[in-house]
């Protein structure tokens, strides 16, 4: 029994020890909140892990002790972990968060009614608190040493009524901040009521004059010293006021016919807070004739044929804000007579310019301005005579930078009183300025516009001759809009072109063009070809046949770049060589087919036009008997001649005897002629047939010298058939056609043969 108990204790004891060790492997304290700048000690329970080290967030700390001391901790929130040096495992960790107490507490004692001065009835305090905005913080304002609560809020400001009962007792304020995890009090602040009293805004009055503004105000608490501040057009002026004194101040100098906005505020002596600004007063200053600067100038046009010149006089107009009626007149006076005085015709002009005509002599242009019919100011400018030798500036140079034109020149030898620079972008609207230096800066120019700049030296009572600089742009823009075109596409190349049109007068010269193109698919990479600025077309080579492409052109100048819109084209499926080969082969085939067709047509035409024998055009002739000692074979010793080629007509028989009559002795059986029976006639009565076959008025000759008459049917000009028989054979013939069947002929001593001529081809008509 004792042995069993001992074994049980030995088995349970390691488990107990192990459980104790697991509880010790940690870092304490857990998730602690401390005030910013305070210290904290953190302990690592190693439970036998050996050496350790610490980390703060991701940084390793230089400490291997189990107790970590953090001094002046200012992190808003940080994670501290304890690690085993041997196993690199995290033994435990904790999160330390900080909080701060409210600071910069300020309080004012003021009135709710800001129109009439009286005893203040409101108390307002403000403070700063650097915390996480996500935290839910409750604030409590505590008054005096008794820590009496006077206000609760969740904002960093608080206003209450009736806190101060006596102006002779100081006020002690403390602000407490509290959350679910921590609570902290601010440092106490003590205030004297006189130092935190806020006055109501003073009552303001402003009067304008030609050369200054008079500002007056009335303040409350007139029995105490105070300080005041006047603000006008973002300018502030301070003034201290003694007891029983209201405020009064002159603002000078001021611009003529200009608006000024004025306000004022006051406070008791420091550190009392300022009152609110008074209601603003806006006034318009009067016109001061001493401030009128007309800057009269002129531009002289080229003389006409009669020597008359047009002079455009211009001046800085009176501001439109000036009150009253203004009248402008121009009086051109010959310079020689102007020095002696006299009255000349005046021209009524507009507010800023006028045109007059003068002759070739020198003149003085006088400008008179009347304000409410009273002469306000007079100015004059000199117009040189034609051909007058006058000094002028030299070596005038211009340059442009960021929309500003810089002008420099060299002064003439003669001493000058100044220089007048005028410039224009359209020849109608002029701008001018006067300077005493040999350089000027022209600003306020229109963007990307060309300007003509002229510099004229000024003397005491005259002007020199103007010198015009080369035209210059206020700023040079990009190269303009690029428009692209597709001229021609083939299977492996495409000809594209472009042109540049700028809508601006000042556009940069193109230095180069870059043509970007790619195959129109998701994986198509942009390729590019660069050409010089004078080229406006290029052939894109090594393209794929029957493929869609996209391209655009970017023009580059020294002042910028412009890009065209994208355009698409598709290469052809076959190249020019294939189409050329196909056209040539097709042409050859067409020629062969046409030649073959033409040959067939000619052959067919010949076949159609070949003569066909017509029995109706035949004639009857006798074959002459063979003479003694002459064989018929002798007549055919010419291979090119045959019996069928020899034809004897009736006319020839009448005039002469055929030579064949005495030479040939044909076989009667061989020359037995076949008889043709008309199918229509076969069915006719036999008598009718016999009647048709009877010879009509024929004579049968027994010798070759006898004439032969054609056997023509009666009452028929041209019979289709001829009766072909000998004089001895007049009997009935068989109805059936015999095709060269031999017929037994009766024996005759002197046979007379009958043959049919083969001249049966119709040429004109049957004979």
XYZ file of C-alpha atoms in Angstrom:
767
model
C 0.000 0.000 0.000
C 2.789 2.442 0.853
C 4.645 1.500 -2.303
C 1.579 2.276 -4.425
C 1.171 5.659 -2.740
C 4.823 6.561 -3.350
C 4.553 5.694 -7.026
C 1.402 7.795 -7.363
C 3.108 10.803 -5.770
C 6.116 10.476 -8.100
C 3.811 10.349 -11.158
C 1.724 13.358 -10.157
C 4.596 15.570 -9.017
C 6.055 16.322 -12.511
C 2.645 17.365 -13.757
C 2.273 19.773 -10.873
C 5.714 21.208 -11.469
C 5.033 21.531 -15.129
C 1.822 23.421 -14.465
C 3.634 25.772 -12.133
C 6.333 26.397 -14.732
C 3.730 27.197 -17.423
C 2.158 29.865 -15.262
C 5.522 31.567 -14.732
C 6.436 31.883 -18.482
C 4.996 35.350 -19.153
C 5.581 39.120 -19.014
C 3.966 41.362 -16.393
C 2.234 43.783 -16.062
C -0.219 43.221 -18.920
C -1.646 45.958 -21.200
C -0.694 48.802 -18.971
C -1.519 52.537 -19.458
C 1.001 55.108 -18.276
C 1.298 58.849 -18.590
C 3.494 60.197 -21.348
C 7.063 60.726 -20.101
C 6.763 58.474 -17.051
C 8.767 55.324 -16.185
C 7.704 51.660 -16.047
C 9.312 48.351 -15.081
C 8.415 45.145 -16.969
C 9.302 41.653 -15.677
C 9.856 38.497 -17.748
C 9.031 35.190 -16.016
C 11.451 32.893 -17.840
C 10.519 29.545 -16.186
C 13.934 28.110 -16.949
C 14.462 29.274 -20.528
C 17.958 30.502 -19.809
C 19.207 33.784 -21.261
C 16.690 36.245 -22.702
C 16.513 39.471 -24.684
C 13.837 42.184 -25.148
C 12.227 43.782 -28.206
C 10.222 46.993 -28.443
C 7.922 46.643 -31.451
C 10.447 45.431 -34.064
C 13.600 46.849 -32.437
C 15.840 44.759 -30.196
C 16.732 46.385 -26.881
C 20.158 46.213 -25.294
C 19.041 44.352 -22.211
C 19.212 40.706 -21.095
C 17.823 41.140 -17.584
C 14.494 39.706 -16.573
C 13.393 43.149 -15.404
C 13.199 45.841 -18.119
C 13.092 49.494 -17.025
C 11.644 51.960 -19.565
C 12.439 55.588 -18.726
C 10.588 58.637 -20.065
C 8.304 56.493 -22.221
C 6.717 58.649 -24.947
C 5.320 56.127 -27.436
C 1.592 56.372 -27.929
C 1.402 52.568 -27.995
C 4.125 49.915 -28.171
C 4.510 46.123 -27.820
C 7.248 44.778 -25.550
C 8.248 41.089 -25.876
C 10.606 38.768 -24.015
C 12.542 36.218 -26.175
C 14.621 33.151 -25.347
C 18.170 33.522 -26.635
C 18.626 29.779 -27.161
C 15.351 28.860 -28.876
C 14.484 32.317 -30.269
C 10.950 31.744 -29.029
C 8.738 34.457 -27.545
C 8.327 33.852 -23.845
C 5.699 36.548 -23.370
C 4.734 40.100 -24.215
C 2.671 43.107 -23.213
C 1.277 46.294 -24.761
C 2.034 49.649 -23.166
C -0.124 52.638 -24.063
C 0.356 56.223 -22.953
C -1.959 59.091 -22.251
C -1.377 62.779 -21.637
C -3.050 65.312 -19.413
C -4.852 68.396 -20.727
C -2.621 71.445 -21.218
C -2.609 75.076 -22.430
C -5.725 75.991 -20.498
C -7.101 79.476 -21.267
C -10.238 81.129 -19.924
C -12.097 84.361 -20.715
C -14.757 86.291 -18.841
C -17.166 87.894 -21.318
C -20.671 89.054 -22.048
C -23.352 87.177 -23.925
C -24.675 90.509 -25.301
C -21.963 92.009 -27.523
C -23.729 95.313 -28.225
C -23.882 97.002 -24.819
C -21.065 96.952 -22.302
C -21.961 95.598 -18.819
C -20.903 93.099 -16.161
C -19.649 89.859 -17.849
C -21.952 86.891 -17.289
C -20.224 84.080 -19.225
C -17.130 82.022 -18.446
C -15.406 79.988 -21.206
C -12.322 77.758 -20.978
C -10.350 76.026 -23.715
C -7.503 73.498 -23.579
C -5.411 71.149 -25.685
C -5.223 67.377 -25.336
C -3.011 65.114 -27.477
C -4.802 61.766 -27.569
C -6.031 59.195 -30.005
C -9.159 60.644 -31.679
C -10.806 57.240 -31.457
C -10.787 57.327 -27.665
C -13.955 58.279 -25.840
C -12.801 60.879 -23.296
C -14.975 62.738 -20.772
C -13.757 66.104 -19.487
C -14.638 67.823 -16.247
C -13.725 71.442 -15.389
C -13.038 71.898 -11.660
C -13.123 75.316 -9.940
C -10.981 76.489 -6.957
C -9.274 74.329 -4.379
C -12.532 72.641 -3.411
C -12.514 70.971 -6.821
C -16.091 71.947 -7.504
C -17.341 70.762 -10.858
C -18.532 73.624 -13.048
C -18.695 71.934 -16.456
C -18.693 68.469 -18.107
C -18.111 67.945 -21.816
C -16.578 65.680 -24.430
C -15.073 68.625 -26.342
C -11.976 70.645 -25.508
C -14.003 73.775 -24.726
C -16.629 74.578 -22.136
C -18.862 77.623 -21.456
C -20.893 78.240 -18.284
C -22.699 81.154 -16.667
C -22.159 82.920 -13.334
C -18.890 81.382 -12.283
C -17.181 84.603 -11.158
C -18.976 86.307 -8.324
C -16.317 88.899 -7.550
C -13.714 90.553 -9.695
C -11.351 90.686 -6.727
C -11.029 86.920 -6.198
C -8.776 84.825 -8.377
C -10.123 81.767 -10.140
C -8.305 78.374 -9.970
C -9.181 75.944 -12.793
C -8.341 72.237 -13.260
C -9.403 70.025 -16.195
C -9.836 66.262 -15.631
C -9.799 63.730 -18.467
C -11.208 60.250 -17.923
C -11.641 57.082 -19.999
C -12.513 53.474 -19.186
C -8.802 52.650 -18.680
C -7.243 55.754 -17.194
C -7.897 59.131 -15.550
C -5.655 62.212 -15.370
C -5.890 65.829 -14.138
C -4.285 68.824 -15.788
C -2.035 71.265 -14.034
C -4.015 73.936 -12.196
C -4.295 77.422 -13.651
C -5.043 80.602 -11.677
C -6.666 83.603 -13.350
C -7.354 87.165 -12.254
C -10.783 88.417 -13.446
C -9.317 91.676 -14.840
C -6.817 89.750 -16.919
C -9.407 87.507 -18.553
C -12.134 90.099 -19.107
C -13.081 90.517 -22.783
C -14.480 93.820 -24.046
C -17.291 94.134 -26.565
C -16.309 95.393 -30.090
C -16.061 99.209 -30.429
C -18.412 101.283 -32.593
C -16.632 102.332 -35.810
C -16.978 105.308 -38.193
C -14.804 105.978 -41.329
C -14.634 109.182 -43.467
C -12.783 109.296 -46.813
C -10.836 112.221 -48.266
C -8.693 112.707 -51.356
C -5.426 111.977 -49.559
C -6.372 110.063 -46.371
C -9.013 108.183 -44.362
C -10.267 109.311 -40.961
C -11.090 106.355 -38.652
C -13.001 107.018 -35.406
C -14.429 104.597 -32.835
C -16.078 104.645 -29.448
C -15.212 102.133 -26.778
C -16.816 100.935 -23.596
C -15.037 100.773 -20.252
C -13.807 104.259 -21.059
C -12.595 104.641 -17.455
C -9.813 102.102 -17.987
C -6.765 102.170 -20.160
C -6.983 100.046 -23.257
C -5.195 99.230 -26.458
C -6.792 99.113 -29.932
C -5.879 97.812 -33.362
C -7.121 99.124 -36.752
C -7.123 96.839 -39.792
C -7.560 97.963 -43.418
C -6.912 95.924 -46.583
C -4.876 93.305 -44.696
C -2.822 96.012 -42.949
C -2.953 96.495 -39.167
C -2.179 99.614 -37.150
C -1.985 99.649 -33.341
C -2.907 102.544 -31.056
C -2.930 102.830 -27.266
C -5.740 104.795 -25.602
C -5.638 106.523 -22.269
C -8.429 106.785 -19.733
C -11.558 108.551 -20.948
C -10.312 108.615 -24.545
C -12.045 107.330 -27.653
C -10.155 106.156 -30.668
C -9.174 108.293 -33.666
C -6.653 107.575 -36.434
C -5.714 108.817 -39.939
C -4.827 106.271 -42.612
C -2.475 107.749 -45.177
C -1.361 107.715 -47.903
C -4.213 106.193 -49.835
C -4.781 105.594 -53.541
C -7.234 107.756 -55.446
C -10.594 106.252 -56.238
C -9.823 103.051 -54.334
C -11.944 101.008 -51.948
C -10.776 100.473 -48.381
C -12.305 98.098 -45.834
C -11.701 99.086 -42.215
C -12.413 97.411 -38.847
C -11.141 97.859 -35.265
C -10.860 95.873 -32.024
C -9.815 96.775 -28.461
C -8.708 95.130 -25.213
C -7.745 96.038 -21.695
C -4.104 96.060 -20.858
C -2.227 92.814 -21.335
C -2.762 89.977 -20.870
C -6.459 90.705 -21.322
C -7.908 89.118 -24.485
C -8.830 91.102 -27.614
C -12.423 91.891 -28.322
C -14.032 90.661 -31.503
C -13.479 92.747 -34.634
C -15.998 95.488 -35.122
C -18.327 95.522 -38.054
C -16.363 96.296 -41.239
C -16.748 99.628 -43.013
C -15.938 99.968 -46.753
C -15.287 103.433 -48.208
C -14.146 104.874 -51.575
C -11.403 107.469 -51.620
C -11.743 110.704 -53.593
C -9.777 111.572 -56.741
C -6.459 113.219 -55.976
C -5.220 115.255 -58.948
C -1.646 114.853 -57.743
C -2.012 111.116 -58.247
C -3.198 111.340 -61.851
C -0.532 109.853 -64.143
C -1.725 109.935 -67.731
C 1.538 108.737 -69.335
C 0.516 110.277 -72.658
C 2.095 108.573 -75.695
C 1.553 108.407 -79.449
C 2.037 106.071 -82.432
C 2.653 107.780 -85.785
C 1.551 106.039 -88.996
C 3.372 106.223 -92.317
C 2.658 109.489 -94.221
C 0.210 109.503 -97.109
C 0.990 110.837 -100.576
C 0.028 114.362 -99.549
C 2.271 114.179 -96.473
C -0.591 113.869 -93.971
C 0.106 111.485 -91.086
C -2.309 109.768 -88.733
C -1.338 110.006 -85.075
C -2.911 107.718 -82.489
C -2.691 109.376 -79.048
C -3.165 107.144 -75.994
C -3.037 107.610 -72.234
C -3.815 105.851 -68.996
C -7.462 106.430 -68.332
C -8.896 107.762 -65.107
C -10.081 104.844 -62.931
C -13.733 104.073 -63.528
C -14.287 104.037 -59.771
C -13.702 107.775 -59.556
C -16.883 109.737 -58.981
C -17.803 112.621 -61.285
C -17.875 113.399 -65.021
C -14.667 113.424 -67.060
C -14.101 114.996 -70.503
C -11.045 114.429 -72.759
C -9.882 116.723 -75.606
C -6.888 116.576 -77.965
C -5.298 119.685 -79.483
C -2.612 119.140 -82.189
C -0.374 122.213 -82.483
C 2.606 122.834 -84.818
C 5.705 122.743 -82.661
C 7.019 126.172 -83.700
C 3.687 127.856 -83.041
C 3.112 125.967 -79.803
C 6.174 127.640 -78.313
C 4.580 131.055 -78.995
C 1.135 130.131 -77.713
C -2.231 130.319 -79.419
C -5.545 128.534 -79.617
C -6.176 125.655 -81.989
C -9.019 123.328 -82.773
C -9.692 120.736 -80.102
C -10.951 117.219 -80.800
C -13.269 115.513 -78.329
C -11.936 112.036 -77.516
C -12.774 108.935 -75.614
C -11.479 107.804 -72.246
C -8.147 106.263 -73.285
C -7.324 107.115 -76.929
C -7.901 109.399 -79.891
C -6.796 109.714 -83.547
C -5.767 113.039 -85.139
C -4.080 114.018 -88.398
C -0.978 116.195 -88.759
C 1.140 117.287 -91.726
C 4.835 116.613 -92.323
C 5.961 119.248 -89.813
C 6.745 118.630 -86.146
C 3.766 118.922 -83.787
C 2.920 118.885 -80.125
C -0.175 116.909 -79.084
C -1.862 118.459 -76.019
C -4.295 116.430 -73.876
C -6.770 118.228 -71.607
C -8.883 116.412 -69.010
C -11.851 118.107 -67.319
C -13.438 116.860 -64.106
C -16.994 118.125 -63.669
C -16.211 120.796 -66.314
C -13.142 121.933 -64.384
C -9.693 121.489 -65.901
C -8.071 118.674 -63.978
C -4.766 117.967 -65.735
C -2.857 118.804 -68.941
C -0.242 116.677 -70.699
C 1.628 116.880 -74.026
C 3.746 114.670 -76.317
C 6.061 115.505 -79.240
C 5.536 114.261 -82.830
C 8.727 114.566 -84.959
C 8.705 116.024 -88.453
C 9.199 113.788 -91.488
C 12.910 113.251 -92.099
C 13.909 114.907 -88.827
C 17.257 113.646 -87.532
C 16.701 112.355 -84.009
C 18.730 110.203 -81.607
C 17.683 106.583 -81.159
C 18.706 103.545 -79.166
C 20.869 100.810 -80.702
C 21.527 97.105 -80.297
C 18.030 96.319 -79.048
C 17.689 92.699 -77.894
C 14.641 90.717 -76.756
C 14.197 87.356 -75.068
C 11.216 85.484 -73.633
C 11.071 83.382 -70.500
C 7.930 81.848 -68.997
C 5.571 84.346 -70.607
C 7.712 87.419 -69.824
C 9.659 89.390 -72.457
C 12.998 90.912 -71.456
C 14.178 93.923 -73.503
C 17.649 95.454 -73.438
C 19.273 98.212 -75.532
C 22.145 100.646 -75.714
C 21.556 104.317 -74.909
C 22.211 107.021 -77.500
C 25.145 109.376 -77.134
C 22.933 112.308 -76.141
C 21.712 112.435 -72.527
C 18.100 111.304 -72.125
C 15.428 111.853 -69.496
C 14.021 108.348 -69.887
C 12.785 105.739 -72.327
C 9.300 104.814 -73.540
C 8.691 101.180 -74.421
C 5.515 100.254 -76.299
C 4.411 96.823 -77.483
C 1.460 95.306 -79.334
C 0.381 91.871 -80.563
C -2.163 92.945 -83.194
C -1.281 96.542 -84.128
C -4.525 97.811 -82.606
C -4.161 97.414 -78.855
C -1.001 99.068 -77.531
C 0.664 98.871 -74.133
C 3.452 101.146 -72.967
C 5.580 101.966 -69.961
C 8.299 104.477 -69.064
C 11.654 103.649 -67.496
C 14.965 105.323 -66.718
C 17.043 102.178 -67.339
C 18.312 100.486 -70.502
C 16.283 97.367 -69.864
C 12.655 96.569 -69.198
C 10.505 93.579 -68.318
C 7.164 93.199 -70.112
C 4.654 91.106 -68.185
C 0.942 90.432 -68.318
C 1.241 89.294 -71.930
C -1.126 87.073 -73.829
C 0.084 83.510 -73.991
C 1.741 82.291 -77.208
C 1.315 85.569 -79.079
C 3.914 87.417 -81.222
C 4.727 90.938 -80.030
C 6.307 93.954 -81.717
C 8.385 95.984 -79.245
C 9.570 99.562 -79.864
C 11.937 101.625 -77.665
C 11.999 105.440 -77.974
C 14.367 107.755 -76.033
C 12.797 110.744 -74.244
C 14.288 114.195 -73.858
C 13.181 117.270 -71.921
C 10.677 118.593 -74.438
C 11.060 116.190 -77.354
C 11.228 112.509 -78.175
C 13.798 110.613 -80.189
C 13.203 108.154 -82.985
C 11.781 104.769 -82.085
C 13.680 101.527 -82.725
C 11.666 98.356 -83.228
C 13.009 95.000 -82.191
C 12.472 91.753 -84.057
C 9.099 90.162 -83.458
C 9.155 87.837 -80.473
C 6.631 85.436 -78.972
C 5.637 85.708 -75.351
C 5.940 81.927 -75.162
C 6.516 79.301 -77.810
C 4.072 76.440 -77.654
C 4.206 72.883 -78.856
C 4.509 71.860 -82.503
C 0.735 71.904 -83.138
C -1.847 69.275 -83.954
C -0.648 66.203 -85.831
C -3.016 64.667 -88.398
C -2.109 61.222 -89.757
C -3.065 59.512 -93.019
C -2.830 55.987 -94.436
C -1.607 56.292 -98.042
C -1.112 52.684 -99.099
C -1.019 49.226 -97.567
C 0.541 46.025 -98.903
C 1.063 42.581 -97.465
C 4.303 43.397 -95.625
C 4.461 47.205 -95.532
C 2.300 50.275 -95.235
C 2.928 53.860 -96.315
C 1.721 56.407 -93.741
C 2.023 60.190 -93.740
C 1.167 63.109 -91.493
C 0.970 66.877 -91.401
C 1.159 69.404 -88.591
C -1.247 72.313 -88.335
C -0.987 74.722 -85.448
C -3.856 76.987 -84.450
C -1.420 79.134 -82.499
C 0.787 81.815 -83.988
C 3.745 80.819 -81.832
C 4.422 77.125 -82.223
C 7.748 75.363 -81.967
C 9.605 73.907 -84.940
C 9.459 70.135 -85.066
C 12.818 68.504 -84.430
C 11.750 64.909 -85.030
C 8.737 62.673 -85.506
C 8.344 59.308 -83.803
C 5.934 56.853 -85.432
C 4.610 54.264 -82.980
C 2.863 51.164 -84.295
C 1.877 47.752 -83.021
C -0.126 44.686 -83.910
C -3.675 45.063 -82.665
C -3.893 42.374 -80.020
C -3.377 42.093 -76.292
C 0.257 41.087 -76.589
C 1.156 43.635 -79.251
C 4.269 45.589 -78.230
C 4.753 49.146 -79.438
C 7.453 49.569 -82.057
C 8.678 52.961 -83.201
C 10.527 54.622 -86.038
C 12.127 58.078 -85.740
C 12.450 60.485 -88.674
C 13.747 64.040 -88.898
C 11.435 67.030 -88.643
C 11.423 67.716 -92.381
C 9.996 64.289 -93.269
C 6.225 63.782 -93.378
C 5.881 60.168 -94.559
C 7.424 56.765 -93.910
C 6.952 53.175 -95.005
C 6.471 50.726 -92.149
C 8.283 47.550 -93.154
C 8.337 43.891 -92.040
C 4.629 43.755 -91.272
C 2.560 40.591 -91.156
C 0.113 39.916 -94.007
C -3.620 40.136 -93.329
C -3.054 41.722 -89.866
C -4.693 44.679 -88.128
C -2.293 47.399 -86.939
C -2.601 50.523 -84.823
C -0.308 53.543 -85.109
C 0.106 57.172 -84.075
C 2.701 59.917 -84.553
C 4.331 62.071 -81.887
C 5.913 65.373 -82.920
C 8.774 66.649 -80.763
C 9.936 70.257 -80.599
C 12.257 72.102 -78.263
C 9.206 73.555 -76.514
C 7.185 70.377 -76.083
C 5.544 67.442 -77.815
C 2.158 66.740 -79.349
C 0.573 63.405 -80.178
C -1.884 62.479 -82.896
C -4.908 60.290 -82.400
C -4.608 56.564 -83.059
C -5.515 55.172 -86.481
C -5.915 51.598 -87.672
C -5.035 49.817 -90.894
C -4.950 46.237 -92.120
C -2.290 44.747 -94.350
C -3.305 42.883 -97.474
C -3.404 39.118 -97.624
C -1.165 38.875 -100.702
C 1.688 41.020 -101.895
C 2.168 42.867 -105.145
C 4.392 40.104 -106.612
C 1.615 37.557 -106.117
C -1.000 39.826 -107.649
C 1.346 40.692 -110.550
C 2.074 37.021 -111.207
C -1.612 36.199 -110.983
C -2.481 38.992 -113.429
C 0.232 37.934 -115.908
C -0.770 34.264 -115.776
C -4.422 35.180 -116.077
C -3.648 37.371 -119.073
C -1.741 34.573 -120.774
C -4.601 32.139 -120.142
C -7.126 34.639 -121.468
C -5.036 35.209 -124.605
C -4.758 31.455 -125.191
C -8.473 30.967 -124.689
C -9.273 33.856 -127.029
C -6.835 32.520 -129.638
C -8.339 29.049 -129.426
C -11.854 30.434 -129.673
C -10.879 32.592 -132.630
C -9.366 29.582 -134.401
C -12.466 27.532 -133.764
C -14.664 30.375 -135.006
C -12.624 30.705 -138.205
C -12.745 26.924 -138.776
C -16.463 26.851 -138.162
C -16.977 29.755 -140.534
C -14.975 27.983 -143.237
C -16.961 24.835 -142.615
C -20.218 26.720 -142.920
C -19.106 28.469 -146.092
C -17.885 25.235 -147.850
C -19.914 24.645 -151.122
C -22.389 21.769 -151.124
C -23.366 20.033 -154.421
C -26.827 20.880 -155.662
C -28.281 18.453 -158.195
C -30.534 21.207 -159.461
C -27.504 22.970 -160.927
C -26.150 19.878 -162.789
C -26.034 19.459 -166.578
C -26.055 16.405 -168.848
C -23.118 15.544 -171.050
C -21.917 12.545 -173.021
C -18.751 10.760 -172.309
C -16.867 10.586 -175.572
C -16.049 7.096 -176.900
C -12.500 5.847 -176.653
C -10.442 6.099 -179.762
C -8.329 3.433 -181.139
C -5.036 3.036 -179.414
C -5.927 5.324 -176.534
C -6.651 4.173 -173.062
C -8.630 5.982 -170.472
C -5.815 5.676 -168.055
C -3.834 8.203 -169.995
C -6.205 10.922 -169.010
C -5.387 10.511 -165.312
C -1.651 10.565 -165.468
C -1.839 13.936 -163.653
C -2.210 13.139 -159.968
C -3.784 16.456 -159.278
C -6.482 16.000 -161.805
C -9.393 13.608 -161.590
C -12.445 12.798 -163.558
C -14.539 14.606 -161.044
C -12.574 17.791 -161.704
C -13.456 17.841 -165.335
C -16.845 19.242 -165.989
C -18.469 19.908 -169.301
C -21.335 22.261 -169.462
C -23.919 22.461 -172.170
C -22.399 25.569 -173.672
C -19.002 24.011 -173.958
C -20.478 20.938 -175.641
C -22.084 23.052 -178.265
C -18.932 24.796 -179.231
C -16.406 22.033 -179.011
C -16.041 18.335 -178.578
C -14.610 17.064 -175.348
C -11.169 15.584 -175.724
C -12.188 12.793 -173.531
C -14.645 11.532 -176.119
C -11.980 9.891 -178.230
C -9.709 8.797 -175.470
C -11.852 7.189 -172.842
C -13.625 3.906 -173.035
C -15.375 3.575 -169.717
C -16.891 0.477 -168.445
C -20.643 0.708 -168.851
C -21.231 -1.248 -165.724
C -18.926 0.971 -163.664
C -20.498 4.223 -164.823
C -24.043 3.113 -164.305
C -25.534 6.074 -162.451
C -27.595 5.652 -159.296
C -31.076 6.944 -159.364
C -32.501 9.082 -156.618
C -36.171 8.670 -155.819
C -37.924 11.523 -154.000
C -39.892 10.155 -151.040
C -42.820 12.383 -151.903
C -42.849 11.168 -155.407
C -42.647 7.550 -154.411
C -46.198 7.579 -153.221
C -47.562 9.243 -156.364
C -49.305 7.184 -159.007
C -47.099 5.288 -161.290
C -48.400 7.066 -164.323
C -47.512 10.368 -162.778
C -44.087 9.125 -162.078
C -43.578 7.881 -165.556
C -44.831 11.134 -166.858
C -42.275 12.999 -164.761
C -39.527 10.788 -166.029
C -40.231 11.307 -169.682
C -37.730 13.401 -171.524
C -38.981 16.711 -172.753
C -37.796 17.815 -176.170
C -34.519 16.018 -176.026
C -32.424 14.560 -178.769
C -30.224 11.567 -178.245
C -26.983 11.861 -180.029
C -25.035 8.884 -181.290
C -21.754 10.617 -181.607
C -19.668 12.917 -179.520
C -20.263 15.667 -181.979
C -23.951 15.650 -181.379
C -25.274 18.326 -179.105
C -26.904 17.525 -175.789
C -29.864 19.342 -174.291
C -30.549 19.298 -170.570
C -33.518 17.303 -169.498
C -35.594 19.886 -167.757
C -39.084 19.343 -166.578
C -41.616 21.422 -168.307
C -42.770 24.669 -166.757
C -39.825 24.591 -164.313
C -36.941 27.086 -164.560
C -34.659 25.033 -162.342
C -35.440 21.400 -161.615
C -33.666 19.770 -158.734
C -33.008 16.679 -160.759
C -31.928 15.869 -164.284
C -32.922 12.825 -166.279
C -29.700 10.976 -166.816
C -29.925 8.247 -169.533
C -28.496 7.212 -172.897
C -30.254 7.543 -176.188
C -30.938 3.890 -176.287
C -32.191 3.485 -172.760
C -35.690 4.929 -172.508
C -37.335 2.202 -170.571
C -38.754 2.278 -167.095
C -36.280 2.440 -164.268
C -36.597 0.730 -160.991
C -38.089 2.736 -158.113
C -35.496 1.676 -155.609
C -32.188 3.424 -155.283
C -29.220 1.348 -156.232
C -25.914 2.280 -154.807
C -23.357 1.494 -157.429
C -24.844 -1.905 -158.151
C -23.605 -3.237 -161.464
C -26.203 -3.358 -164.170
C -25.937 -5.733 -167.067
C -25.941 -3.796 -170.260
C -26.840 -5.207 -173.701
C -23.976 -5.775 -176.011
C -23.275 -2.908 -178.319
C -20.760 -2.367 -180.981
C -20.230 1.234 -180.307
C -21.493 2.106 -176.829
C -22.234 5.664 -176.103
C -21.779 6.549 -172.422
C -23.725 9.155 -170.495
C -22.220 10.976 -167.452
C -23.329 13.701 -165.211
C -21.193 16.761 -164.770
C -20.192 17.505 -161.185
C -20.369 21.284 -161.490
C -23.330 21.365 -159.135
C -22.057 24.052 -156.719
C -24.247 27.073 -156.640
C -22.372 30.197 -157.432
C -24.907 32.610 -158.768
C -27.934 30.641 -159.966
C -28.870 27.432 -161.700
C -28.422 27.380 -165.369
